[in-house]
Tab-separated table of C-alpha atoms and ligand atoms in Angstrom:
chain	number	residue	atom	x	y	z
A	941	UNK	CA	16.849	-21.754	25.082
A	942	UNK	CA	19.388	-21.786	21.911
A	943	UNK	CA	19.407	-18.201	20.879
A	944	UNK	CA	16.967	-16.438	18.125
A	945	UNK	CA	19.045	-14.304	15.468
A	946	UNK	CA	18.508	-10.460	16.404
A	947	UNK	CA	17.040	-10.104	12.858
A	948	UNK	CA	14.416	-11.925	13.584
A	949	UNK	CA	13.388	-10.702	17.323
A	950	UNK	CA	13.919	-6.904	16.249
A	951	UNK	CA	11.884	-7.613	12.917
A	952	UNK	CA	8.564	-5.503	14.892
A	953	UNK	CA	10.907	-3.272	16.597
A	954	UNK	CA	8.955	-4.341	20.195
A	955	UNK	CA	5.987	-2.375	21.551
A	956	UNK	CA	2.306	-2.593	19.997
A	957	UNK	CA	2.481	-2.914	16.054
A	958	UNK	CA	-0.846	-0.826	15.738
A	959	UNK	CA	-2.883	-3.306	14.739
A	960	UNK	CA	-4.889	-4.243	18.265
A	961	UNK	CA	-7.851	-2.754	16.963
A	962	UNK	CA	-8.138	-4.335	13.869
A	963	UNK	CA	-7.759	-7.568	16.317
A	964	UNK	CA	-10.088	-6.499	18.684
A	965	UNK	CA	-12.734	-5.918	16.052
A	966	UNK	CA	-12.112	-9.622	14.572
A	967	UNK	CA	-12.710	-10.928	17.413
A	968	UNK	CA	-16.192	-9.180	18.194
A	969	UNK	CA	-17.546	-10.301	14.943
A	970	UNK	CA	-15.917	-14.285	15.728
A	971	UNK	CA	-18.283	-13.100	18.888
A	972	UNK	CA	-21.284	-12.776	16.274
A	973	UNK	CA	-21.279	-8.805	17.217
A	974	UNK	CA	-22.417	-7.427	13.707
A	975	UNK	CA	-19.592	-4.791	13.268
A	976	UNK	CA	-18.883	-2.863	10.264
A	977	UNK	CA	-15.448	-3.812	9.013
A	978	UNK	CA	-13.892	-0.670	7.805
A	979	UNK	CA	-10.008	-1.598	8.998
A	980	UNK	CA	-8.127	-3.603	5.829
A	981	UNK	CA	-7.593	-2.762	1.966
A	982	UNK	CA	-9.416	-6.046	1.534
A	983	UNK	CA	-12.022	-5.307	-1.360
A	984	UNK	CA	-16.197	-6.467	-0.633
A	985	UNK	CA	-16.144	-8.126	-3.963
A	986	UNK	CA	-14.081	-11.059	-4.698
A	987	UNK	CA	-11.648	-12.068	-7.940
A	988	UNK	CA	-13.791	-12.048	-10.285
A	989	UNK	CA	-14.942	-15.289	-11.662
A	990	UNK	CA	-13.618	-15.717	-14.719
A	991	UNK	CA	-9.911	-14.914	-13.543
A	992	UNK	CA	-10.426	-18.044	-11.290
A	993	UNK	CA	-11.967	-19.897	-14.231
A	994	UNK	CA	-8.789	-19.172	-16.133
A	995	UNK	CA	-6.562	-20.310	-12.633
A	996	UNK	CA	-8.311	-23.564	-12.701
A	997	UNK	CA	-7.990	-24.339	-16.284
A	998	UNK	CA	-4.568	-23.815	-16.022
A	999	UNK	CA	-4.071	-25.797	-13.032
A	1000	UNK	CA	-5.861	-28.990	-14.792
A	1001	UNK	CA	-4.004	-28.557	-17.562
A	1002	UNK	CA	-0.898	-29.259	-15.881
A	1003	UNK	CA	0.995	-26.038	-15.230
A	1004	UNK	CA	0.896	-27.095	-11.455
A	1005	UNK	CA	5.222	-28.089	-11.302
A	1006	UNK	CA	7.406	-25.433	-10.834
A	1007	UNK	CA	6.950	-22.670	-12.991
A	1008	UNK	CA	9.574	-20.178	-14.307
A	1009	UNK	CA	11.127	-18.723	-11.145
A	1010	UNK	CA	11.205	-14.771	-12.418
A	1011	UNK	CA	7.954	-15.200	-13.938
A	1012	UNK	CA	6.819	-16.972	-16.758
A	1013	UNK	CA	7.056	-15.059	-19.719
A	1014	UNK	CA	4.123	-14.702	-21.290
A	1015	UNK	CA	3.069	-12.474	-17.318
A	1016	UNK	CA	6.584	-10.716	-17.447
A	1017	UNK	CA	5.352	-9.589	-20.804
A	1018	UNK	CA	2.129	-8.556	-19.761
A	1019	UNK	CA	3.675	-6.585	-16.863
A	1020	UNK	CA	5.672	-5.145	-18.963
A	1021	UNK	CA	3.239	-4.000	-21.342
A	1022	UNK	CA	1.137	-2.556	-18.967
A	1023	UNK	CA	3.600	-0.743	-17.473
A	1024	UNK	CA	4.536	1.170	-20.681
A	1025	UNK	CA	1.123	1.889	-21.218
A	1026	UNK	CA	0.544	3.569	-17.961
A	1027	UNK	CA	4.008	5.261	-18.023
A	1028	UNK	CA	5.138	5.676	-20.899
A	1029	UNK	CA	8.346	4.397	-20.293
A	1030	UNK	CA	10.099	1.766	-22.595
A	1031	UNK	CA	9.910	-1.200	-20.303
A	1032	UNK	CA	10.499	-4.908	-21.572
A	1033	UNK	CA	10.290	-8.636	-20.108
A	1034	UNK	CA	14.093	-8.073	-18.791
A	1035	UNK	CA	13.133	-5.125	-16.648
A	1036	UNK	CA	9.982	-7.326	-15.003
A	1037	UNK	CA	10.535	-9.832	-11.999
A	1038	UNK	CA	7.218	-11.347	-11.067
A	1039	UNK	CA	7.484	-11.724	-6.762
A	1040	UNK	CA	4.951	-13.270	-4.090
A	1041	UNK	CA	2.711	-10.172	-4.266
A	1042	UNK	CA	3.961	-6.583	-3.471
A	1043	UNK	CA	5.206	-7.698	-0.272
A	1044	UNK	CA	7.970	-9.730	-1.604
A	1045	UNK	CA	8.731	-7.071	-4.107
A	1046	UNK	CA	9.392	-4.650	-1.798
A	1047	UNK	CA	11.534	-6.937	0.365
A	1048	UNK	CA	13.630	-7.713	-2.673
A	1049	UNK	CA	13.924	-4.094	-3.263
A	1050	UNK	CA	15.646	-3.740	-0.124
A	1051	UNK	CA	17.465	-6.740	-0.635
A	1052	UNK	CA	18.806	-5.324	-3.793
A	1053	UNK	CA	19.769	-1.938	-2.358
A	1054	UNK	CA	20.943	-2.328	0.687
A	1055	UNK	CA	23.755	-3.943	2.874
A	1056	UNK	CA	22.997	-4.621	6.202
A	1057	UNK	CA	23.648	-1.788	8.575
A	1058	UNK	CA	23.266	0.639	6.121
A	1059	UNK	CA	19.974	3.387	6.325
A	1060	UNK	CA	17.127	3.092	4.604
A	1061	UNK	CA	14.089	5.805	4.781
A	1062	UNK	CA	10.641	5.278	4.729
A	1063	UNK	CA	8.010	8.153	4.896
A	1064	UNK	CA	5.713	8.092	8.032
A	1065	UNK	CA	2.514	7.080	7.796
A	1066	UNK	CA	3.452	4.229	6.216
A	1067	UNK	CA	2.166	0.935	5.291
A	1068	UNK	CA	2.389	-1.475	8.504
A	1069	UNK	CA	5.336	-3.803	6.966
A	1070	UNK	CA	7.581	-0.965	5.477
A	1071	UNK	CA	9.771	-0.725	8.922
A	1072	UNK	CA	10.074	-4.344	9.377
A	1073	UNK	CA	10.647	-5.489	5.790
A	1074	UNK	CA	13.530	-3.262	6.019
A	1075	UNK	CA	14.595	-4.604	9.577
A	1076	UNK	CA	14.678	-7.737	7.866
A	1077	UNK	CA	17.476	-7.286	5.358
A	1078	UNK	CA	19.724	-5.645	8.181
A	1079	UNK	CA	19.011	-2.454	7.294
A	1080	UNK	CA	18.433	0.646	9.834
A	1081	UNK	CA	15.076	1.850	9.625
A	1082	UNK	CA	14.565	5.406	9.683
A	1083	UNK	CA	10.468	7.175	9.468
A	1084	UNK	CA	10.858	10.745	7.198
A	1085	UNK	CA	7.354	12.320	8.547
A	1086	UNK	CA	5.536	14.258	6.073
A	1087	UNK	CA	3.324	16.280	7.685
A	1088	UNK	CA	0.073	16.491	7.931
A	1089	UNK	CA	-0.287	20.508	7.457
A	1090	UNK	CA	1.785	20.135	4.106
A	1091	UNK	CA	-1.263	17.677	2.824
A	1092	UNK	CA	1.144	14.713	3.376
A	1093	UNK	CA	3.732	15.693	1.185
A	1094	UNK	CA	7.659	15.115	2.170
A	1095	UNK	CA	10.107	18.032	2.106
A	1096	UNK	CA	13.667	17.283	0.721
A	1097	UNK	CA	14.574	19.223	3.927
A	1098	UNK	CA	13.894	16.466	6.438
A	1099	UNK	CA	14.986	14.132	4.029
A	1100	UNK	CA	18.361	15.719	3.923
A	1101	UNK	CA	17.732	15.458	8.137
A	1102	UNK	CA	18.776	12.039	8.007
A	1103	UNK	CA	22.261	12.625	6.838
A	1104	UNK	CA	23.730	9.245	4.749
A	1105	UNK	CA	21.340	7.106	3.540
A	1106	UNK	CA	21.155	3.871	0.807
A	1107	UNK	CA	17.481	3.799	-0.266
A	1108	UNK	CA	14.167	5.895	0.135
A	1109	UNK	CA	10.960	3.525	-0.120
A	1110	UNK	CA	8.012	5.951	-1.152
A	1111	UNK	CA	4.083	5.205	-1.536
A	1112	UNK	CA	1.859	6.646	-4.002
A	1113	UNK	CA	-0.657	6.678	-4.396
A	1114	UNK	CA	-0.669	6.562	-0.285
A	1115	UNK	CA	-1.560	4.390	1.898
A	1116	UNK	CA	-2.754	5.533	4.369
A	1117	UNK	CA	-3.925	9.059	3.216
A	1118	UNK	CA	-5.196	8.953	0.117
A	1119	UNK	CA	-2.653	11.502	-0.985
A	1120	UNK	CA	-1.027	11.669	-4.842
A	1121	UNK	CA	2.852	12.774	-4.664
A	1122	UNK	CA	2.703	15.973	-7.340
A	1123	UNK	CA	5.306	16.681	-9.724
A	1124	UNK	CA	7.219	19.050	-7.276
A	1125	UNK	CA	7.237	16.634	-4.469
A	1126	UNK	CA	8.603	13.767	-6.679
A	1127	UNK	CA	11.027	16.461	-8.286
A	1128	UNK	CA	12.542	17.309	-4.941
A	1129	UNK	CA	12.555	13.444	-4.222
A	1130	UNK	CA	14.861	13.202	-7.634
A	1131	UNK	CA	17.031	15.871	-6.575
A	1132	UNK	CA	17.605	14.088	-3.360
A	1133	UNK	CA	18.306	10.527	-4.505
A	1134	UNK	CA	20.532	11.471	-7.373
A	1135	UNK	CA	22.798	13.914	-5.241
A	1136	UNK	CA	23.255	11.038	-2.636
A	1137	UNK	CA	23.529	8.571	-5.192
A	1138	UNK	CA	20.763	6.613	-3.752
A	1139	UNK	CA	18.038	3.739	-4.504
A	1140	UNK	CA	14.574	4.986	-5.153
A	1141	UNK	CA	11.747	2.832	-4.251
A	1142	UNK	CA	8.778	3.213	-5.443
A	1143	UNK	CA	5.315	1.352	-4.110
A	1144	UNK	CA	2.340	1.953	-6.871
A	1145	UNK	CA	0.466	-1.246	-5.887
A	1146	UNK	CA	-2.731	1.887	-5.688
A	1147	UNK	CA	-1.302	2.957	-9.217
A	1148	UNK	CA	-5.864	1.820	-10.869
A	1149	UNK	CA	-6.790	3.593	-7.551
A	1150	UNK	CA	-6.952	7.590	-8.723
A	1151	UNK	CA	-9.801	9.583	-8.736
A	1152	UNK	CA	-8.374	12.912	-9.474
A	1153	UNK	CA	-5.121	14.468	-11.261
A	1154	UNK	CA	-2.160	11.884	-12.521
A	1155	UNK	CA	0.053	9.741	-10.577
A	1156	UNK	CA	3.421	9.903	-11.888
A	1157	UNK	CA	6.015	7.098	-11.890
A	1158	UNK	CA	9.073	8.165	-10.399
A	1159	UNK	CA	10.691	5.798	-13.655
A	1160	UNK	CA	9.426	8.506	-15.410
A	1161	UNK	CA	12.031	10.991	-14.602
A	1162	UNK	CA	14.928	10.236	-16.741
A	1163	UNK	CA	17.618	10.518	-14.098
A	1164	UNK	CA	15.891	7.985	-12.106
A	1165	UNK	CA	14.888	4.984	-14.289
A	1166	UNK	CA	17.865	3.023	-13.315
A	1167	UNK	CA	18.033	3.878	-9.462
A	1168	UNK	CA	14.543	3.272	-9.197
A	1169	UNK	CA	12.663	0.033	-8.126
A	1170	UNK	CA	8.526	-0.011	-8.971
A	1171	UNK	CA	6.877	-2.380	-6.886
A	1172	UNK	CA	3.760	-3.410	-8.039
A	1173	UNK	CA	0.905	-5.500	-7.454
A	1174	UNK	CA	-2.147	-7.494	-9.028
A	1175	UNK	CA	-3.935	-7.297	-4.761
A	1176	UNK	CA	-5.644	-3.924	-5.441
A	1177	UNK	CA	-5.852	-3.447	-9.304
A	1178	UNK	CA	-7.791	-6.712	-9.703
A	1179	UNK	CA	-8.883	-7.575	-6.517
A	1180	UNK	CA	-6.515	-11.120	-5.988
A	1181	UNK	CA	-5.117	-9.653	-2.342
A	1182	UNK	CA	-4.868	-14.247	-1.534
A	1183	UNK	CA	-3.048	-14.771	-4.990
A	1184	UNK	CA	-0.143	-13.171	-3.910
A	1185	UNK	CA	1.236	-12.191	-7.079
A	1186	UNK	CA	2.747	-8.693	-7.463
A	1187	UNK	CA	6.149	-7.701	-9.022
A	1188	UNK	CA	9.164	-5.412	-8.826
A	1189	UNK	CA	10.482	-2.754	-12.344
A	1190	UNK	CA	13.671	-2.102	-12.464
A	1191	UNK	CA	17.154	-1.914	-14.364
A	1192	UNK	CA	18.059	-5.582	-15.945
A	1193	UNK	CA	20.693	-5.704	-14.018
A	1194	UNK	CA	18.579	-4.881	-10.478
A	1195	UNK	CA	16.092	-7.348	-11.938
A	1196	UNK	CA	18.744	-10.354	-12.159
A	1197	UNK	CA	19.339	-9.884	-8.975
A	1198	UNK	CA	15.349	-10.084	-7.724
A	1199	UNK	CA	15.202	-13.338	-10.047
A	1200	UNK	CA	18.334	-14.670	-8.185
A	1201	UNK	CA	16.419	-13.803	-5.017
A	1202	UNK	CA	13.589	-15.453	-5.567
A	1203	UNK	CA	15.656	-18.985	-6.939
A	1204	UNK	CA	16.639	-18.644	-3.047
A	1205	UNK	CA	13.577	-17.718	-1.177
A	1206	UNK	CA	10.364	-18.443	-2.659
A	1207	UNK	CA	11.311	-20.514	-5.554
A	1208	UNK	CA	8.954	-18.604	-7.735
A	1209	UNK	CA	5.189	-18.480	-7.734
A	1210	UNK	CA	2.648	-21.265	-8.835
A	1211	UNK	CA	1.988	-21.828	-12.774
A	1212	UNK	CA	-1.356	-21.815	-12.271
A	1213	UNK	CA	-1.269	-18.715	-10.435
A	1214	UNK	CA	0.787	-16.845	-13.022
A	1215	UNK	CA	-1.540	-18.088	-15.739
A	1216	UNK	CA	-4.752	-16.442	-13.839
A	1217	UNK	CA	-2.299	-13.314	-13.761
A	1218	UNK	CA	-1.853	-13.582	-17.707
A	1219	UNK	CA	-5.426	-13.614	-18.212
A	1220	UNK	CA	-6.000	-11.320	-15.869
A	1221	UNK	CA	-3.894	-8.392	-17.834
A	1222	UNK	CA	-5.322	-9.634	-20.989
A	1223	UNK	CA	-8.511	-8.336	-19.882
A	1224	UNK	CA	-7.122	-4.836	-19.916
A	1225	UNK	CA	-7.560	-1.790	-18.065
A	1226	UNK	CA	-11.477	-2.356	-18.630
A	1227	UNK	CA	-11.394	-4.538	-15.988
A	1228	UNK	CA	-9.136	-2.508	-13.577
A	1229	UNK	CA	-11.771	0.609	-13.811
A	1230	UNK	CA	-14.649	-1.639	-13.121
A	1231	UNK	CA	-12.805	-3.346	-9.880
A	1232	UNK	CA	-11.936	0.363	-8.863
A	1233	UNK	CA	-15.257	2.011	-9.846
A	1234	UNK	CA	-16.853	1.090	-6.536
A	1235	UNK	CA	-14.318	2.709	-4.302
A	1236	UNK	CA	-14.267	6.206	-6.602
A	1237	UNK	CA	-18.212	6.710	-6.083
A	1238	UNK	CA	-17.813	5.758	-2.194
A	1239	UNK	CA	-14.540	8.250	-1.987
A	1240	UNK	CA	-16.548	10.987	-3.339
A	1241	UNK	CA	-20.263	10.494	-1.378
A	1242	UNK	CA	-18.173	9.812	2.034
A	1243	UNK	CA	-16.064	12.833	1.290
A	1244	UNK	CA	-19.115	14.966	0.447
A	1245	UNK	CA	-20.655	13.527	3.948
A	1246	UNK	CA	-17.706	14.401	5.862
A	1247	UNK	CA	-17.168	17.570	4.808
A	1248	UNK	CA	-21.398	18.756	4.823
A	1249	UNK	CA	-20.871	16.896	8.950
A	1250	UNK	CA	-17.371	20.010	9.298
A	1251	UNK	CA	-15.338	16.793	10.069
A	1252	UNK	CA	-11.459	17.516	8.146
A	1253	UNK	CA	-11.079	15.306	5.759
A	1254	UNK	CA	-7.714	14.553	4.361
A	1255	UNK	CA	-7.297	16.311	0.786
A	1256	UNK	CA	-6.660	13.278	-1.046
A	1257	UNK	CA	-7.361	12.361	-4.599
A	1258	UNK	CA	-7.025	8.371	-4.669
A	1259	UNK	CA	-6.838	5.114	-2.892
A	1260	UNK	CA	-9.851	3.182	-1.310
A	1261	UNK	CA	-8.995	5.018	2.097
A	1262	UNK	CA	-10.203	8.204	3.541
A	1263	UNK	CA	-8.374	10.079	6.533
A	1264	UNK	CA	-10.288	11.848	8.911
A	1265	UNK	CA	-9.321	14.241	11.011
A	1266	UNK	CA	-10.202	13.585	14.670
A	1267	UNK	CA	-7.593	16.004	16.201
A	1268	UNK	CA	-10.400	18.908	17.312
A	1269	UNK	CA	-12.665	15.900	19.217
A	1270	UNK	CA	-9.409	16.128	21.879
A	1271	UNK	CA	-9.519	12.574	21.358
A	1272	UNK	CA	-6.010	10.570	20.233
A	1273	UNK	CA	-6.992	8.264	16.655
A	1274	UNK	CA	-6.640	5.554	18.419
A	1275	UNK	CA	-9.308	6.260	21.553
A	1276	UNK	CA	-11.756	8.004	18.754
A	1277	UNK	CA	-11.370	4.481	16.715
A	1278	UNK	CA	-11.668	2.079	19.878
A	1279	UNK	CA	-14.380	3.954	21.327
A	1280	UNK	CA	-16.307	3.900	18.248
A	1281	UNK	CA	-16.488	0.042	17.851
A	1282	UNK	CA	-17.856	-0.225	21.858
A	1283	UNK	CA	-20.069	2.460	20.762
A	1284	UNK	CA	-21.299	2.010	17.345
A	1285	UNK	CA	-19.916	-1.268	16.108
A	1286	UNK	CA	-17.686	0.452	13.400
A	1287	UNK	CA	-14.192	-0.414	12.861
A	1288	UNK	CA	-11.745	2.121	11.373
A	1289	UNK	CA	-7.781	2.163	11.485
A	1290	UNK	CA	-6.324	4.599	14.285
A	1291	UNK	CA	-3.231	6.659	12.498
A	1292	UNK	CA	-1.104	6.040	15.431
A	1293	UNK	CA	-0.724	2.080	13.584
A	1294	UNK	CA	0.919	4.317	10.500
A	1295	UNK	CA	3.570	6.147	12.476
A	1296	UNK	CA	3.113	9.142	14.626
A	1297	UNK	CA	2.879	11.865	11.178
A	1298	UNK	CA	-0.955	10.267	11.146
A	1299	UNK	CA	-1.545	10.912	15.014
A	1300	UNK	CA	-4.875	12.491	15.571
A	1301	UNK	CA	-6.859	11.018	12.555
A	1302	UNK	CA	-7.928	7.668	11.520
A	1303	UNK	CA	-8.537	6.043	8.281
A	1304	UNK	CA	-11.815	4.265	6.949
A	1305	UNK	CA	-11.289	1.774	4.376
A	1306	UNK	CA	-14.010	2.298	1.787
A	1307	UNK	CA	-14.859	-1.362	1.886
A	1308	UNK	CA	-18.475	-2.373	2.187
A	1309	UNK	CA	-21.308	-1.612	0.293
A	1310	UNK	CA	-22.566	1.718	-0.824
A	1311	UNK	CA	-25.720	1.926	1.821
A	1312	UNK	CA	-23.591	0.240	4.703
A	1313	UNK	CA	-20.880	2.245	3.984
A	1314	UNK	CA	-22.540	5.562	4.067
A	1315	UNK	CA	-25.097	4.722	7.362
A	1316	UNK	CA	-21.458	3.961	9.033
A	1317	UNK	CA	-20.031	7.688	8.078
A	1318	UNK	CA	-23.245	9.183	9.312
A	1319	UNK	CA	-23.066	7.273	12.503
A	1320	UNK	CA	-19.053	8.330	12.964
A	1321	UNK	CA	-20.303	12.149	12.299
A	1322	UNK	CA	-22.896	11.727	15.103
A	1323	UNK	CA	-19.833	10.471	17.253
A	1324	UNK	CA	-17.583	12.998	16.009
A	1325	UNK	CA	-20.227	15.583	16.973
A	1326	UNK	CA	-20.532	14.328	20.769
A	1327	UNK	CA	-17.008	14.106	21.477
A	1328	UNK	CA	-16.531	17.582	19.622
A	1329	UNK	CA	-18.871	18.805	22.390
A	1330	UNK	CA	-17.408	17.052	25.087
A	1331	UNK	CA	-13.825	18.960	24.098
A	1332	UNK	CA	-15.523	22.164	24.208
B	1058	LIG	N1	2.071	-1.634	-0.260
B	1058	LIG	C1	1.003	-1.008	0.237
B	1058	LIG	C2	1.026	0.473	0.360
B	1058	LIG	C3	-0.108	-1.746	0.656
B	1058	LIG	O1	-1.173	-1.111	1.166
B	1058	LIG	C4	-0.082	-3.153	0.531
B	1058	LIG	C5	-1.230	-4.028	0.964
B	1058	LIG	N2	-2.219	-3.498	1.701
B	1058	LIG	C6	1.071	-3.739	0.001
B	1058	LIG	C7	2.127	-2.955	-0.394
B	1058	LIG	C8	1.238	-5.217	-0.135
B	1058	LIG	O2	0.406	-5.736	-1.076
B	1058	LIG	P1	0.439	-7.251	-1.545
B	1058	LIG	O3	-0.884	-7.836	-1.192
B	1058	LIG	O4	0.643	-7.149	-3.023
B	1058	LIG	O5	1.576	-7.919	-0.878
């Protein structure tokens, strides 16, 4: 057979990717087996109506031809708006590319930042693409952990572990734990990049998805607006994870450069799509705090359950995830998370499918209704419970 590029057959990096649970449990409800679906960030309610009203009007009204490939700008605009808002910092239609949801955006990051061969850090747990979205500009992968007994937040120290390095991609609000980076973390972050001369970037697609405290932009820090890259995302702010339309901040130089990308990969997103996006962000943040308001009551009454059932939860102050700790059960996260579907029908994410920093917990995605949702936690604290007794 004529041979396949090593790009693409190292993309995964070979062995499980993590995710056999969340296929195992898709294919026991295809089975008709009513399982509680507690795996993806995929939220219970849908775009909200009018947003498609506004996608559909636009699409009938002819902006269905290609559209302007960085974005059009009346949505780089918007971006840009809303970005000042939220951080303060000046940010106009130059510094805006729009990209096919976050997931392009952080590809072009890496694109932008890094030659192939070169190093490029990710923090472990991670979101499932990070390692192979950096695989697949050439780069070298390498997972930072930050550990789970400093509350998730990395140390400059095992940064500096690495030795040379060309970018650091960070998340937070994280995914998967729920965890805000505070000032000092971020601050030691700074130091770091700017000593090594190094790209900064920066995934806020949970950026509507706090419950507690401030999340700060690392574009914030004056010494890091131009090294930095924001990748951001309409999939969790207004609930559009199938519109695929995110973006990536940055210098205008670093944001030519994502525009040139896209003329070469994607070819820009749909008019119609873009126009949905517009009227999306004309809404306001109104309509972001009633698409998050769900998950902020669930966080809190599934962390007060928890915690009343002594299970650890994961101090965390945002996202529409909860980590649990599973460690004292004996079990591994990802025999606790199989062996609760067989048992009770519940699906949660093992942390062994976000690196190995996560081992030992798992992560429930707070992503059915409030009754559903909180009969499921009870049922995983009875579980929890038997297996704690089995370890003892
Ligand atoms: N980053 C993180 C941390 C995520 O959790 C996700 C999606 N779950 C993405 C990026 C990608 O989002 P999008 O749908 O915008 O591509």
């Amino acid at each position: 057979m004529t041979k396949f590029s090593n790009r693409v057959t190292t993309l995964t990096g070979g062995g499980s990717d993590g995710w056999d649970l969340y296929r195992k449990s898709c294919d026991m409800i295809e089975r008709g087996l009513p399982v509680v679906q507690l795996t993806l960030g995929e939220h219970d309610r849908k775009t909200d109506p009018a947003i498609l009203e506004a996608m559909y009007r636009a699409a009938l009204a002819g902006h269905t031809g290609y559209a302007a490939i960085a974005g059009t700008d009346a949505l780089r605009d918007r971006i840009a708006a809303r970005t000042e808002r939220i951080t303060g910092v000046t940010t106009g239609r130059n510094n805006v590319a729009v990209t096919s949801g976050g997931q392009a955006g952080l590809l072009a990051a890496h694109n932008i930042a890094c030659d192939p061969g070169d190093t490029a850090i990710y923090i472990d747990p991670y979101y499932a693409t990070y390692p192979g979205t950096i695989r697949a500009v050439g780069a070298r992968a390498v997972a930072v952990e930050a550990r789970a007994e400093l509350g998730f937040q990395p140390k400059r120290t095992d940064l500096e572990a690495v030795g040379p390095a060309r970018s650091l991609l960070i998340n937070s609000p994280n995914n998967p734990t729920g965890v805000v980076y505070s000032q000092k973390t971020l601050e030691e972050i700074a130091g770091y990049v700017v000593d090594h001369d190094m790209w900064l970037i920066s995934d806020e697609v949970y950026d509507t998805q706090v419950w507690d405290g401030v999340h700060l932009s690392p574009r914030q820090i004056p010494e890091l607006q131009d090294r930095t890259l924001v990748v951001g995302s309409f999939s969790k702010s207004h609930a559009m994870t199938g519109s695929r339309i995110g973006w990536l901040i940055g210098s205008a130089a670093a944001i030519e450069h994502a525009i040139n990308l896209s003329t070469h990969t994607t070819y820009g997103l749909p008019g119609f799509l873009q126009d949905a996006g517009t009227f999306a962000l004309d809404q306001g943040p109104g309509l972001e705090a009633k698409i998050s308001a769900p998950f902020r009551k669930r966080h809190a009454a599934l962390c007060a359950i928890f915690t009343t059932r002594g299970i650890g939860v994961v101090p965390s102050t945002a996202t529409m995830y909860l980590m649990l700790d599973v460690r004292p059960t004996g079990m591994s996260g990802d025999d606790f998370a199989d062996q609760l579907l067989d048992d009770h029908l519940i699906a949660v994410m093992p942390g062994e499918s976000f690196g190995r920093a996560a081992a030992g917990h798992v992560r429930v995605a707070l992503t059915t209704d409030d009754a559903a949702l909180e009969s499921a936690a009870h049922k995983l604290a009875d579980f929890y419970e038997t297996h704690l007794r089995d370890a003892a």
